[in-house]
PDB file of N, CA and C in Angstrom:
ATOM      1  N   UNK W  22      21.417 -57.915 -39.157  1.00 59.00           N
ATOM      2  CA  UNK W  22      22.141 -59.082 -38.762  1.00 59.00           C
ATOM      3  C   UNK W  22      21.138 -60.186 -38.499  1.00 59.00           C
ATOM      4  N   UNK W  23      21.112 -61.460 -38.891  1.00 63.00           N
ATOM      5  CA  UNK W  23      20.481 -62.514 -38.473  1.00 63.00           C
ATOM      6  C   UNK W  23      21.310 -64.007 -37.550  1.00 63.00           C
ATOM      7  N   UNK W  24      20.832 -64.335 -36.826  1.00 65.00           N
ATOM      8  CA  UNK W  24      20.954 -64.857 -35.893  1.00 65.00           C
ATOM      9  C   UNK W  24      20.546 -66.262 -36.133  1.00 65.00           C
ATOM     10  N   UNK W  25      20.835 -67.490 -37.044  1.00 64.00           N
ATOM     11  CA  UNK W  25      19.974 -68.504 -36.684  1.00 64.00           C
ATOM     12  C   UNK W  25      20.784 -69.557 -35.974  1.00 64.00           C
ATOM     13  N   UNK W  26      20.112 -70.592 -35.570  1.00 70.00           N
ATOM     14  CA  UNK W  26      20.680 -71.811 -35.339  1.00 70.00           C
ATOM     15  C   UNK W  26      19.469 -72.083 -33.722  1.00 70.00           C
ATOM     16  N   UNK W  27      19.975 -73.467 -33.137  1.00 70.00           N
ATOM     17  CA  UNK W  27      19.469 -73.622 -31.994  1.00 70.00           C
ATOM     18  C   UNK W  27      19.210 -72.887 -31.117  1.00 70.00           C
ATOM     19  N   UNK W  28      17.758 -72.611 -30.725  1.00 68.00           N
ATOM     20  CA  UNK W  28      17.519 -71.912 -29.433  1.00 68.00           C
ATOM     21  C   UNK W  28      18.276 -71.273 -28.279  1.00 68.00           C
ATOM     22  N   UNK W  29      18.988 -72.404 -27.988  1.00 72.00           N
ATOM     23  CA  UNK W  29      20.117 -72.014 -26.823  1.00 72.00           C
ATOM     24  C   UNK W  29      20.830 -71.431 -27.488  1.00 72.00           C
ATOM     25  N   UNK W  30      21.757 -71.590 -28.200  1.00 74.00           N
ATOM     26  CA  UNK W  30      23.106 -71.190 -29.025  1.00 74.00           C
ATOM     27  C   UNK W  30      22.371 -69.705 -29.449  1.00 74.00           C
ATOM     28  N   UNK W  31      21.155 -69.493 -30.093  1.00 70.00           N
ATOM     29  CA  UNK W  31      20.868 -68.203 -30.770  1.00 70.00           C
ATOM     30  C   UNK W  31      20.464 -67.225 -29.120  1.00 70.00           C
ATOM     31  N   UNK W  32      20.348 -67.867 -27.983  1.00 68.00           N
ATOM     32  CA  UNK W  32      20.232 -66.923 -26.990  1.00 68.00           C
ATOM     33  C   UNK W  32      21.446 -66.896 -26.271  1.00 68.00           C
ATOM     34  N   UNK W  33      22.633 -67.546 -26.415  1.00 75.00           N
ATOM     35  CA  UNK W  33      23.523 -66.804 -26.435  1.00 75.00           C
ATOM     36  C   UNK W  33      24.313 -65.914 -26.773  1.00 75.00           C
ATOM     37  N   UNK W  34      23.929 -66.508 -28.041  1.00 75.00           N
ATOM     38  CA  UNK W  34      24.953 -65.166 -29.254  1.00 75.00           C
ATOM     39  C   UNK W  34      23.845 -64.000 -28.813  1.00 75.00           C
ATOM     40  N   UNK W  35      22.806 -63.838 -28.675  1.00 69.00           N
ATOM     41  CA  UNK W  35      22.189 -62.665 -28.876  1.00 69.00           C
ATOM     42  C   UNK W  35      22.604 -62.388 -27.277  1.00 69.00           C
ATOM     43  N   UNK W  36      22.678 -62.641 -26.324  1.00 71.00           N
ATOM     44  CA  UNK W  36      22.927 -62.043 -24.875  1.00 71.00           C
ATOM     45  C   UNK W  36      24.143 -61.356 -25.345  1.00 71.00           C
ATOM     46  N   UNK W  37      25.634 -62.294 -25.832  1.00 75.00           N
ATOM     47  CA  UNK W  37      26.515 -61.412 -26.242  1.00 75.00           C
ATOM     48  C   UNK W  37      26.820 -60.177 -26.727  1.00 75.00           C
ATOM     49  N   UNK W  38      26.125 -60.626 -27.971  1.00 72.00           N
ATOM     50  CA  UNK W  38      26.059 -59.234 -28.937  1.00 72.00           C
ATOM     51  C   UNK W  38      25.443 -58.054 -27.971  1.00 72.00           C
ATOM     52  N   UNK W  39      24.501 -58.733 -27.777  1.00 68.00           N
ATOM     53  CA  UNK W  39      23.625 -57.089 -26.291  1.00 68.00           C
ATOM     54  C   UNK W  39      25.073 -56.653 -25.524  1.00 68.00           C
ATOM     55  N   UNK W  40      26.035 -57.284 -24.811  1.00 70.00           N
ATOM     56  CA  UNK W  40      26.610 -57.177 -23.832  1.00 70.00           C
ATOM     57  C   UNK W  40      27.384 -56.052 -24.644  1.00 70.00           C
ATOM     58  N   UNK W  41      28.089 -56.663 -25.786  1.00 70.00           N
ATOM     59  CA  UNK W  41      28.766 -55.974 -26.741  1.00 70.00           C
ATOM     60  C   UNK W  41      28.537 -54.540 -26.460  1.00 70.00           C
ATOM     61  N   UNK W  42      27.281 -54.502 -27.188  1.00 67.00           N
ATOM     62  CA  UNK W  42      26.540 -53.298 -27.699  1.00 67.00           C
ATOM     63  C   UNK W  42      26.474 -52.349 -26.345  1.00 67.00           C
ATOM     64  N   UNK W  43      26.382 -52.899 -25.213  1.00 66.00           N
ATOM     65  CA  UNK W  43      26.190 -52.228 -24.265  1.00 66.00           C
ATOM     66  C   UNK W  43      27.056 -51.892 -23.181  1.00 66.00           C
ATOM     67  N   UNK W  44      28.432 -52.449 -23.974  1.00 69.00           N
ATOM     68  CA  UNK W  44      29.734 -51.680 -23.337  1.00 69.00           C
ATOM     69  C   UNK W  44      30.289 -50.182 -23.378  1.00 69.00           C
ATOM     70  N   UNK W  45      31.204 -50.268 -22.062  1.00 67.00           N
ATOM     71  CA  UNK W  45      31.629 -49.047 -22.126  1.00 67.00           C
ATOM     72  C   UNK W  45      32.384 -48.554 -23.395  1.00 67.00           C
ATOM     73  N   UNK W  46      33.076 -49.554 -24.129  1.00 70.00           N
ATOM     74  CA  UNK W  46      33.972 -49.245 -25.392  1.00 70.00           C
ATOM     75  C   UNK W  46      32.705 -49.196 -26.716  1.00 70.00           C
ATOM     76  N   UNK W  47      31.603 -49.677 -26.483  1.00 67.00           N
ATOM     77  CA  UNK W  47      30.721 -48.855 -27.482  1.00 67.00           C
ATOM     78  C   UNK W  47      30.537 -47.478 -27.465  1.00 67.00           C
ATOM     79  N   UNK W  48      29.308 -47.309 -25.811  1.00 66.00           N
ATOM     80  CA  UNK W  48      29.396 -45.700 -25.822  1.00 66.00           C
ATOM     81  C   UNK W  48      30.390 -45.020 -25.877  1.00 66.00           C
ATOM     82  N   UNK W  49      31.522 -45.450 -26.434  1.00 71.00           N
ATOM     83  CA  UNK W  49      33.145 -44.461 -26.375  1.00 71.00           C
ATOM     84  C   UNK W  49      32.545 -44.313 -27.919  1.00 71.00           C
ATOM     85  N   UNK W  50      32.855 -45.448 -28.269  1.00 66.00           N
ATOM     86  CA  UNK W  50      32.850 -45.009 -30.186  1.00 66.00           C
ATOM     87  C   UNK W  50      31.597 -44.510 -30.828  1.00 66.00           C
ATOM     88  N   UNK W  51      30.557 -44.571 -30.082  1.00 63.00           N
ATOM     89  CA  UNK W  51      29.505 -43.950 -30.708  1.00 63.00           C
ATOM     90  C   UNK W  51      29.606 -42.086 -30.171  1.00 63.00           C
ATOM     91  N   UNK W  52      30.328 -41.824 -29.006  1.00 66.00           N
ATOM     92  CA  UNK W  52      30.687 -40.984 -29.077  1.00 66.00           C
ATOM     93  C   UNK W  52      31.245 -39.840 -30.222  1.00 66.00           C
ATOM     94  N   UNK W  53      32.514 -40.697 -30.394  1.00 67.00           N
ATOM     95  CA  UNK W  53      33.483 -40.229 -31.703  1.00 67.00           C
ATOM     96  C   UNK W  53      32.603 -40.672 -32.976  1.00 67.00           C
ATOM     97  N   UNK W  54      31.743 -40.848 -33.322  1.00 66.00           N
ATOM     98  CA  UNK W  54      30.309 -41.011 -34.136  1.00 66.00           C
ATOM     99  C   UNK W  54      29.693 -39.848 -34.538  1.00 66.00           C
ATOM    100  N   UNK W  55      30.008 -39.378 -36.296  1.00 67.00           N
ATOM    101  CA  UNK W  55      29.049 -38.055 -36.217  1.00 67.00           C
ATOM    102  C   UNK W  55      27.526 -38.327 -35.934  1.00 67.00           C
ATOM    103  N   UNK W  56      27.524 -37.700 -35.354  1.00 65.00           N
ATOM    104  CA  UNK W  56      25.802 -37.236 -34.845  1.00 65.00           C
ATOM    105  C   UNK W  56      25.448 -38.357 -33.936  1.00 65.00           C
ATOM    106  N   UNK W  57      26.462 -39.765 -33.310  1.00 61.00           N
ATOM    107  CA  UNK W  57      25.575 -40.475 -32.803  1.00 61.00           C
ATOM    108  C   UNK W  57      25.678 -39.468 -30.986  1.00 61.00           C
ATOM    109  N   UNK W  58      24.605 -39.778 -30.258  1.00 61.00           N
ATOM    110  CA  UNK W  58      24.683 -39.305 -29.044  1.00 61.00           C
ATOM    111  C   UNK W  58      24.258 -40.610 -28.341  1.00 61.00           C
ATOM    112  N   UNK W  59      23.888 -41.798 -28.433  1.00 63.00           N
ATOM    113  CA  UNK W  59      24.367 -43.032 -27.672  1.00 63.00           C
ATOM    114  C   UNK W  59      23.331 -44.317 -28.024  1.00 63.00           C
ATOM    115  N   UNK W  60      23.737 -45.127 -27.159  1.00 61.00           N
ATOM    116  CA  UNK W  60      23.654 -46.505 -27.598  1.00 61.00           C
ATOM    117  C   UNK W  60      21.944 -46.685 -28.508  1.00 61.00           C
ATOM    118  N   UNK W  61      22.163 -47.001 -29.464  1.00 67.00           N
ATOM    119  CA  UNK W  61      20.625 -46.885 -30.398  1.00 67.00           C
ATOM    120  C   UNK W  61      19.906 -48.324 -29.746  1.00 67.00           C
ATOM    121  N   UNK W  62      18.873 -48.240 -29.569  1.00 74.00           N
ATOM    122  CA  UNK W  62      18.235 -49.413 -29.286  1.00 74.00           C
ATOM    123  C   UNK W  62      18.497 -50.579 -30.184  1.00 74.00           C
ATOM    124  N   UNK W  63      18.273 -52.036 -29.575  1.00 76.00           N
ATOM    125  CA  UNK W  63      18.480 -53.037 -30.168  1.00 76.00           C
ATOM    126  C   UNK W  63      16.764 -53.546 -30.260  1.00 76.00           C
ATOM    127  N   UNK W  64      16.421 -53.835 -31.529  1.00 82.00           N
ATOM    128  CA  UNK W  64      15.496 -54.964 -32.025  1.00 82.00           C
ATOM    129  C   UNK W  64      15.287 -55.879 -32.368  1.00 82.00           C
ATOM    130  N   UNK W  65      14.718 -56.843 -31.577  1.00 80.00           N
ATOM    131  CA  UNK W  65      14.529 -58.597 -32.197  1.00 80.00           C
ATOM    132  C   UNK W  65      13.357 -58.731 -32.482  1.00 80.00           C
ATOM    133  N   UNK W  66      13.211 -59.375 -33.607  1.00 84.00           N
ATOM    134  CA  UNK W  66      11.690 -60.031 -33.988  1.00 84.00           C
ATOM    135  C   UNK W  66      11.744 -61.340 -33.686  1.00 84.00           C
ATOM    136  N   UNK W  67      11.047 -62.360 -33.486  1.00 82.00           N
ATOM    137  CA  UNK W  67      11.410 -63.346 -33.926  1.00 82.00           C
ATOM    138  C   UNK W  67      10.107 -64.339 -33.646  1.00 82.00           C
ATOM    139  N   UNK W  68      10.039 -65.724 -33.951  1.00 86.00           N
ATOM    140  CA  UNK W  68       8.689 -66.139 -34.790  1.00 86.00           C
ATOM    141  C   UNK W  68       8.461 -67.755 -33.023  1.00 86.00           C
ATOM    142  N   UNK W  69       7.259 -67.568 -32.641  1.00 86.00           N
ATOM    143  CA  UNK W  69       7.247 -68.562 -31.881  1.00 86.00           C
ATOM    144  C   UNK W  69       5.860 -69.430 -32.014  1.00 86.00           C
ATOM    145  N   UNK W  70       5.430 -70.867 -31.851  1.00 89.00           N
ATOM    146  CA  UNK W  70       4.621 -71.210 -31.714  1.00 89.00           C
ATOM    147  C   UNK W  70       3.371 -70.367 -31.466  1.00 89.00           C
ATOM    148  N   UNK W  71       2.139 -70.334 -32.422  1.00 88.00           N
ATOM    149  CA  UNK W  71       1.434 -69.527 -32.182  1.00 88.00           C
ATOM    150  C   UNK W  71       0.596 -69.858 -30.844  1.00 88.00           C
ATOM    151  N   UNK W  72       0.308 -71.082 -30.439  1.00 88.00           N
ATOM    152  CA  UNK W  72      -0.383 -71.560 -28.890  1.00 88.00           C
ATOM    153  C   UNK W  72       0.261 -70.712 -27.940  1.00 88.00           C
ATOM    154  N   UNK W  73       1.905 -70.451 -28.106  1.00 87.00           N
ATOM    155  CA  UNK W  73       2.656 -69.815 -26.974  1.00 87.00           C
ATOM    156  C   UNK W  73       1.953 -68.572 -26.810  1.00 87.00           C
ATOM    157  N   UNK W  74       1.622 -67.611 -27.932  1.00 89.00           N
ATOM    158  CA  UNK W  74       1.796 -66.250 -27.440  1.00 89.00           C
ATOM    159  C   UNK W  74       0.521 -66.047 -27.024  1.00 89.00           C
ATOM    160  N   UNK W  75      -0.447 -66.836 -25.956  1.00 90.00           N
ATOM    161  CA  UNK W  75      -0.712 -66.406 -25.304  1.00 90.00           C
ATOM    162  C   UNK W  75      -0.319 -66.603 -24.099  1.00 90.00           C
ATOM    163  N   UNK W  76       0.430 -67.435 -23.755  1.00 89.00           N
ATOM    164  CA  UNK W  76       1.644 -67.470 -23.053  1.00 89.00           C
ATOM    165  C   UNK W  76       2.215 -66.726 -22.547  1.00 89.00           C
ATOM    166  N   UNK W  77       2.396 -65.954 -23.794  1.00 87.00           N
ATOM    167  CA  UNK W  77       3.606 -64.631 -23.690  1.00 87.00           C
ATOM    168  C   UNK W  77       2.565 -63.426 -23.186  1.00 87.00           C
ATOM    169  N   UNK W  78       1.526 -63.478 -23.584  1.00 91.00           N
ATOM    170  CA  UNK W  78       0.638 -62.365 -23.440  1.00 91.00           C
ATOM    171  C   UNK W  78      -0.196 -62.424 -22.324  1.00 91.00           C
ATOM    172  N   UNK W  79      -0.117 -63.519 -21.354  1.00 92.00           N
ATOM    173  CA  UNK W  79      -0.889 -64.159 -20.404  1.00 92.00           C
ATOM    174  C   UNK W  79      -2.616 -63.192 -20.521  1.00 92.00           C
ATOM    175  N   UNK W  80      -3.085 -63.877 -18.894  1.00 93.00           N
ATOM    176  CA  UNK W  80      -4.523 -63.445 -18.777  1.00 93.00           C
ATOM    177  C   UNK W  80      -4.856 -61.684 -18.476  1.00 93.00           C
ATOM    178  N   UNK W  81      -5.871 -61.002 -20.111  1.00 93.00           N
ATOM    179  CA  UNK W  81      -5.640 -59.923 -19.331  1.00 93.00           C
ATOM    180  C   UNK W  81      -4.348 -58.705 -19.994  1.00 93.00           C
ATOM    181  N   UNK W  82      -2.997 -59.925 -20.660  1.00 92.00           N
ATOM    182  CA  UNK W  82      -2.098 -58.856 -21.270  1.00 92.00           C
ATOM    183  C   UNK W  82      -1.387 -58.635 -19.764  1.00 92.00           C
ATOM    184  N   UNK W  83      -1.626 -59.725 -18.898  1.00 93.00           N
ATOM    185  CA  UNK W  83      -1.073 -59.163 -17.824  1.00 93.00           C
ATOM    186  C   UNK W  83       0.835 -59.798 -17.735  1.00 93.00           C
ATOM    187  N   UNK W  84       1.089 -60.876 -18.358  1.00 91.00           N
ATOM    188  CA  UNK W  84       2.140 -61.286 -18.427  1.00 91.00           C
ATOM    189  C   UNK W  84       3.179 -60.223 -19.113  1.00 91.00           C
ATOM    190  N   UNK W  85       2.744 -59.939 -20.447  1.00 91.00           N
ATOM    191  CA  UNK W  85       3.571 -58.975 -21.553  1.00 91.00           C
ATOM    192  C   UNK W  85       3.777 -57.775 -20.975  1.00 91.00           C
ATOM    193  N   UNK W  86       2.933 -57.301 -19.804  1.00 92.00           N
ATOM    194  CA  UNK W  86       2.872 -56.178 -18.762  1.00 92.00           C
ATOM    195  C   UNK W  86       3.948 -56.206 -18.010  1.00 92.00           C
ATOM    196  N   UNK W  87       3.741 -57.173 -17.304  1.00 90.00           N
ATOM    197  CA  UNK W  87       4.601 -57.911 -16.340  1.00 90.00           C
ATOM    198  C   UNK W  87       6.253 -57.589 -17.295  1.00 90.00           C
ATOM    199  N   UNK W  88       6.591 -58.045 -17.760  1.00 86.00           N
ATOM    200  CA  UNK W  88       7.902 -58.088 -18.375  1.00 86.00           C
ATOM    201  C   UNK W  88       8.208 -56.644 -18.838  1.00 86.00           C
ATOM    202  N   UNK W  89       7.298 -56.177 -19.920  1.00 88.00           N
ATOM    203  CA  UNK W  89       7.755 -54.867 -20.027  1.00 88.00           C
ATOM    204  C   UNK W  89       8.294 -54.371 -18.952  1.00 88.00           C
ATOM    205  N   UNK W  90       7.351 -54.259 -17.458  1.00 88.00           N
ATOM    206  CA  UNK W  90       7.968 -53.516 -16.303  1.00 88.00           C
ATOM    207  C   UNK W  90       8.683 -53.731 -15.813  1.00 88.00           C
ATOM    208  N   UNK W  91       9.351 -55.395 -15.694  1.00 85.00           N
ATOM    209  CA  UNK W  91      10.725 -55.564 -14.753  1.00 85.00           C
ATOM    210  C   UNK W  91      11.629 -55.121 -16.422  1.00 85.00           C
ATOM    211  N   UNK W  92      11.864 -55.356 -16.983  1.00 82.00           N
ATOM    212  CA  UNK W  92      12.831 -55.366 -18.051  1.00 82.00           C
ATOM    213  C   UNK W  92      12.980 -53.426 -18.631  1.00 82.00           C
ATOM    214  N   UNK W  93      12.220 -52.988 -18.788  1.00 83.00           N
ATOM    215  CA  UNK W  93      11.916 -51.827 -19.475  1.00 83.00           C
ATOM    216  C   UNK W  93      11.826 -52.027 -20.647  1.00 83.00           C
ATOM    217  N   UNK W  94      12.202 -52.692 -21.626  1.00 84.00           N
ATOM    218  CA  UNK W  94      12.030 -53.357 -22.598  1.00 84.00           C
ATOM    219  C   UNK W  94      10.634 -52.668 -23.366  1.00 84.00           C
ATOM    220  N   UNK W  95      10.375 -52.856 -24.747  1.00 88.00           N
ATOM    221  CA  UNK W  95       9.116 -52.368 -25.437  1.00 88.00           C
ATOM    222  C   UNK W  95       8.890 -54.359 -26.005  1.00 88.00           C
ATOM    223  N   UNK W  96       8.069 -54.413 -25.446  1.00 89.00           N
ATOM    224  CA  UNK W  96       7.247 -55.774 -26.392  1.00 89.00           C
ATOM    225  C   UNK W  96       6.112 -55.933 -26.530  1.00 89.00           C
ATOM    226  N   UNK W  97       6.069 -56.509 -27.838  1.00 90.00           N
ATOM    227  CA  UNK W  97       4.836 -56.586 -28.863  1.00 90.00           C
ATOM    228  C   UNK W  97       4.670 -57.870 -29.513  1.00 90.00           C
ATOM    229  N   UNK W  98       3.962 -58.672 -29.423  1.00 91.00           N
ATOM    230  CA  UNK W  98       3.441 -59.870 -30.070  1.00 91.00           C
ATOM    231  C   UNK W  98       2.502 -59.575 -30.903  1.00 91.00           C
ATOM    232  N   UNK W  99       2.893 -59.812 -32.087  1.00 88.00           N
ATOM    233  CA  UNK W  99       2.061 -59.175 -33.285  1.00 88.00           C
ATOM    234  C   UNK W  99       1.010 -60.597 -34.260  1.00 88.00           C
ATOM    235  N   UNK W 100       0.301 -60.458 -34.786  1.00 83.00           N
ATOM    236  CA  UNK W 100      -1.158 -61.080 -35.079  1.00 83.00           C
ATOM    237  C   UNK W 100      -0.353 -61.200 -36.478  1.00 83.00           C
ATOM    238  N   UNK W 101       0.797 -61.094 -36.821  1.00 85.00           N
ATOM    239  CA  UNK W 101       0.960 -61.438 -38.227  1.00 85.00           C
ATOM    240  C   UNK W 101       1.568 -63.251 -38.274  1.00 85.00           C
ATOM    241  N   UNK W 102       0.821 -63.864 -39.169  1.00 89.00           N
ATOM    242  CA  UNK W 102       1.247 -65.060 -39.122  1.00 89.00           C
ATOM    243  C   UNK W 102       2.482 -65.585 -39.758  1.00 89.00           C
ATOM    244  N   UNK W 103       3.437 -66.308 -38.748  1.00 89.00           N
ATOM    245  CA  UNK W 103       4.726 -66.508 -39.165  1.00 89.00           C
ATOM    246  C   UNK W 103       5.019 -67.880 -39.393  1.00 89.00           C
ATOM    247  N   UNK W 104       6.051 -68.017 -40.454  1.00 87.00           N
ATOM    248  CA  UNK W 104       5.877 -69.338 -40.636  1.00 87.00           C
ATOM    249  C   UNK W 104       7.555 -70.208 -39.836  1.00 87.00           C
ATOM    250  N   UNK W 105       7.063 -71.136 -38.928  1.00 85.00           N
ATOM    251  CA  UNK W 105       8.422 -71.632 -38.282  1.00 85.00           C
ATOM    252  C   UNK W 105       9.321 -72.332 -39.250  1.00 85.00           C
ATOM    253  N   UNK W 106      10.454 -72.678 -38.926  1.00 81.00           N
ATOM    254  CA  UNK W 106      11.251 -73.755 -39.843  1.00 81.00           C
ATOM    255  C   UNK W 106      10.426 -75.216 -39.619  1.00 81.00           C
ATOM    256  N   UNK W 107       9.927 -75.579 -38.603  1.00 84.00           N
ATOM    257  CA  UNK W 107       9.064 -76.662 -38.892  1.00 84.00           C
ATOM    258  C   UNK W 107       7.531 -76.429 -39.537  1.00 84.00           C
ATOM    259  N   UNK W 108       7.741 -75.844 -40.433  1.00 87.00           N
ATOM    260  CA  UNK W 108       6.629 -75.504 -41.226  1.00 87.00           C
ATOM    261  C   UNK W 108       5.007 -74.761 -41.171  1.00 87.00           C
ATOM    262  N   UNK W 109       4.724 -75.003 -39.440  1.00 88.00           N
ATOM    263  CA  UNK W 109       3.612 -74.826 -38.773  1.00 88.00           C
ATOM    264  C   UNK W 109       3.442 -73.162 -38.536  1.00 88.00           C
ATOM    265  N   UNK W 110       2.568 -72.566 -38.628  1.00 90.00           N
ATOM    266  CA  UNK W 110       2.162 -71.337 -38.274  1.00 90.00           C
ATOM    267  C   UNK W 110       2.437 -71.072 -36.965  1.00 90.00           C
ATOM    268  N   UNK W 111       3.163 -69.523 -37.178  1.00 90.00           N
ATOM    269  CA  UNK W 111       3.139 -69.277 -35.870  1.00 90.00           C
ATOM    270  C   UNK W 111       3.181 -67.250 -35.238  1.00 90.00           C
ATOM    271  N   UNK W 112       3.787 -66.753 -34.602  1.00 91.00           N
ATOM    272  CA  UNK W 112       3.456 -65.752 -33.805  1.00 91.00           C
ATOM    273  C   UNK W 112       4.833 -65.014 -34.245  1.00 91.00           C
ATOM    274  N   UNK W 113       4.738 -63.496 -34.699  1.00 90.00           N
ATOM    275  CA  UNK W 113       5.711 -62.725 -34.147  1.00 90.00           C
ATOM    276  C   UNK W 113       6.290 -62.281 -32.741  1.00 90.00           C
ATOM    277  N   UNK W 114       6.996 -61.802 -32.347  1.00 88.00           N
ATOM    278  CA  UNK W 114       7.243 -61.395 -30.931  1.00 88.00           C
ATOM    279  C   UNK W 114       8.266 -60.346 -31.287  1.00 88.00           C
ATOM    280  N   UNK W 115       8.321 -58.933 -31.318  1.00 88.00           N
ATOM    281  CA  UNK W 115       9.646 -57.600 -31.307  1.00 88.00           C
ATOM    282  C   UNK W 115      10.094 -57.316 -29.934  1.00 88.00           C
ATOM    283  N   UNK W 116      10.971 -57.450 -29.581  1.00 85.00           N
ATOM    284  CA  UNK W 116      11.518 -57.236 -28.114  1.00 85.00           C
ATOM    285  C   UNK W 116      12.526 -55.560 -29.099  1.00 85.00           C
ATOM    286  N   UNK W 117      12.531 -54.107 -28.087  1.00 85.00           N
ATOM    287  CA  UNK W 117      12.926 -53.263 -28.995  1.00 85.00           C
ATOM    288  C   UNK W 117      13.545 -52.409 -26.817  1.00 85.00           C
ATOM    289  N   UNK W 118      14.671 -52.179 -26.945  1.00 81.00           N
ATOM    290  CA  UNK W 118      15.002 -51.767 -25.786  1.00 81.00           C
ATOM    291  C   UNK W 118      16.256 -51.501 -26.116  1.00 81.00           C
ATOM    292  N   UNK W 119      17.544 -51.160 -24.899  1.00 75.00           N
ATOM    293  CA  UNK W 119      18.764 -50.735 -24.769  1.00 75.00           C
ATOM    294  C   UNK W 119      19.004 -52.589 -24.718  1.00 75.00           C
ATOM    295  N   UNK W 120      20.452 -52.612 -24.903  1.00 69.00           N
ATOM    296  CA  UNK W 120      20.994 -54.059 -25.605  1.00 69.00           C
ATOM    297  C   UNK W 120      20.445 -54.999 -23.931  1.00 69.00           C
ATOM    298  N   UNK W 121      20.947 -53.997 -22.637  1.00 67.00           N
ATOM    299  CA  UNK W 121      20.887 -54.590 -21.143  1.00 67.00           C
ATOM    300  C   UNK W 121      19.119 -54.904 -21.465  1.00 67.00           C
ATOM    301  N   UNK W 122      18.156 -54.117 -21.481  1.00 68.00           N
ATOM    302  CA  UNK W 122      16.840 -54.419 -21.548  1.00 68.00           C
ATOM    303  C   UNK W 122      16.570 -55.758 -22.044  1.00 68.00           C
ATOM    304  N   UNK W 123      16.924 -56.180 -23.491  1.00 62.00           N
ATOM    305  CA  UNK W 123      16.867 -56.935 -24.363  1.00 62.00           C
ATOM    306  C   UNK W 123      17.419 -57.722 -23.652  1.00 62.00           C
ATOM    307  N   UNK W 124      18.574 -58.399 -22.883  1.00 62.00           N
ATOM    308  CA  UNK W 124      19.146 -59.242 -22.433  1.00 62.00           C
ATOM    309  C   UNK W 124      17.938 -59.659 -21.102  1.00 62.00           C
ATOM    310  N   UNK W 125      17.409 -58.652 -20.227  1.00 62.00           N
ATOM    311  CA  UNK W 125      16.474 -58.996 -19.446  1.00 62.00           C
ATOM    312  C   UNK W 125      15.579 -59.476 -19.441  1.00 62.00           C
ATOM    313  N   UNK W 126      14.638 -59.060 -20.917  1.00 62.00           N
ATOM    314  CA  UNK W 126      13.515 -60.020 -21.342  1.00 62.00           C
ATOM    315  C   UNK W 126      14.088 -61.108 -22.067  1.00 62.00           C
ATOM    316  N   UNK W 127      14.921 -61.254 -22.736  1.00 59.00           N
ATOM    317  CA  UNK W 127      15.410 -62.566 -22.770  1.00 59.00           C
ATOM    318  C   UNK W 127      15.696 -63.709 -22.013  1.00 59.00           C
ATOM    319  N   UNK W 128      15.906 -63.339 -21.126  1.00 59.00           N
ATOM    320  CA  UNK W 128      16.252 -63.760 -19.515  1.00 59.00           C
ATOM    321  C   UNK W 128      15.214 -64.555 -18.670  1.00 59.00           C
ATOM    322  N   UNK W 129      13.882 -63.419 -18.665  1.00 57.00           N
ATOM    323  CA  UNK W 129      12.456 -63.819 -18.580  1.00 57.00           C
ATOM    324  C   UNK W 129      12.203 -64.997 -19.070  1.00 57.00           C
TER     325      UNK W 129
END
């Protein structure tokens, strides 16, 4: 599934969809799901100013620390160069958790 449009608007739809995903009427139907046994993690990639991610990664790796632990969340800012819609180089970022996780570092 892809997600584009304005910042705000794409962090809403994506809080949603998490909420979705992380209802009680999901884990019902993934129940009745052959072989599923519950909610599969949700993954976002997505591409930010490369100046930011050290930002994201603060002094140390201590920021990206920081979040992993309040959120539980798995994140990774990756060294592959991405290219923004305004044309300029920039940073991966995978946020990979339960849909609630994902909504927390989003949140962050």
């Amino acid at each position: 599934m892809k997600v584009d449009g304005p910042g705000r608007s794409v962090q809403s739809a994506v809080q949603m969809l998490g909420q979705a995903l992380d209802s009680a009427e999901y884990e019902d139907y993934l129940k009745r799901a052959p072989g599923a046994q519950s909610v599969p993690p949700v993954e976002m990639t997505f591409a930010i100013p490369r100046e930011f991610a050290g930002v994201v990664i603060g002094k140390g790796g201590g920021t990206v620390e920081e979040l992993k632990r309040v959120t539980s969340a798995e994140i990774n800012v990756n060294s592959t160069p991405a290219t923004l819609p305004s044309g300029e180089v920039g940073t991966y970022v995978k946020v990979t958790g339960r849909p609630s996780q994902f909504i927390n570092a989003q949140a962050f």
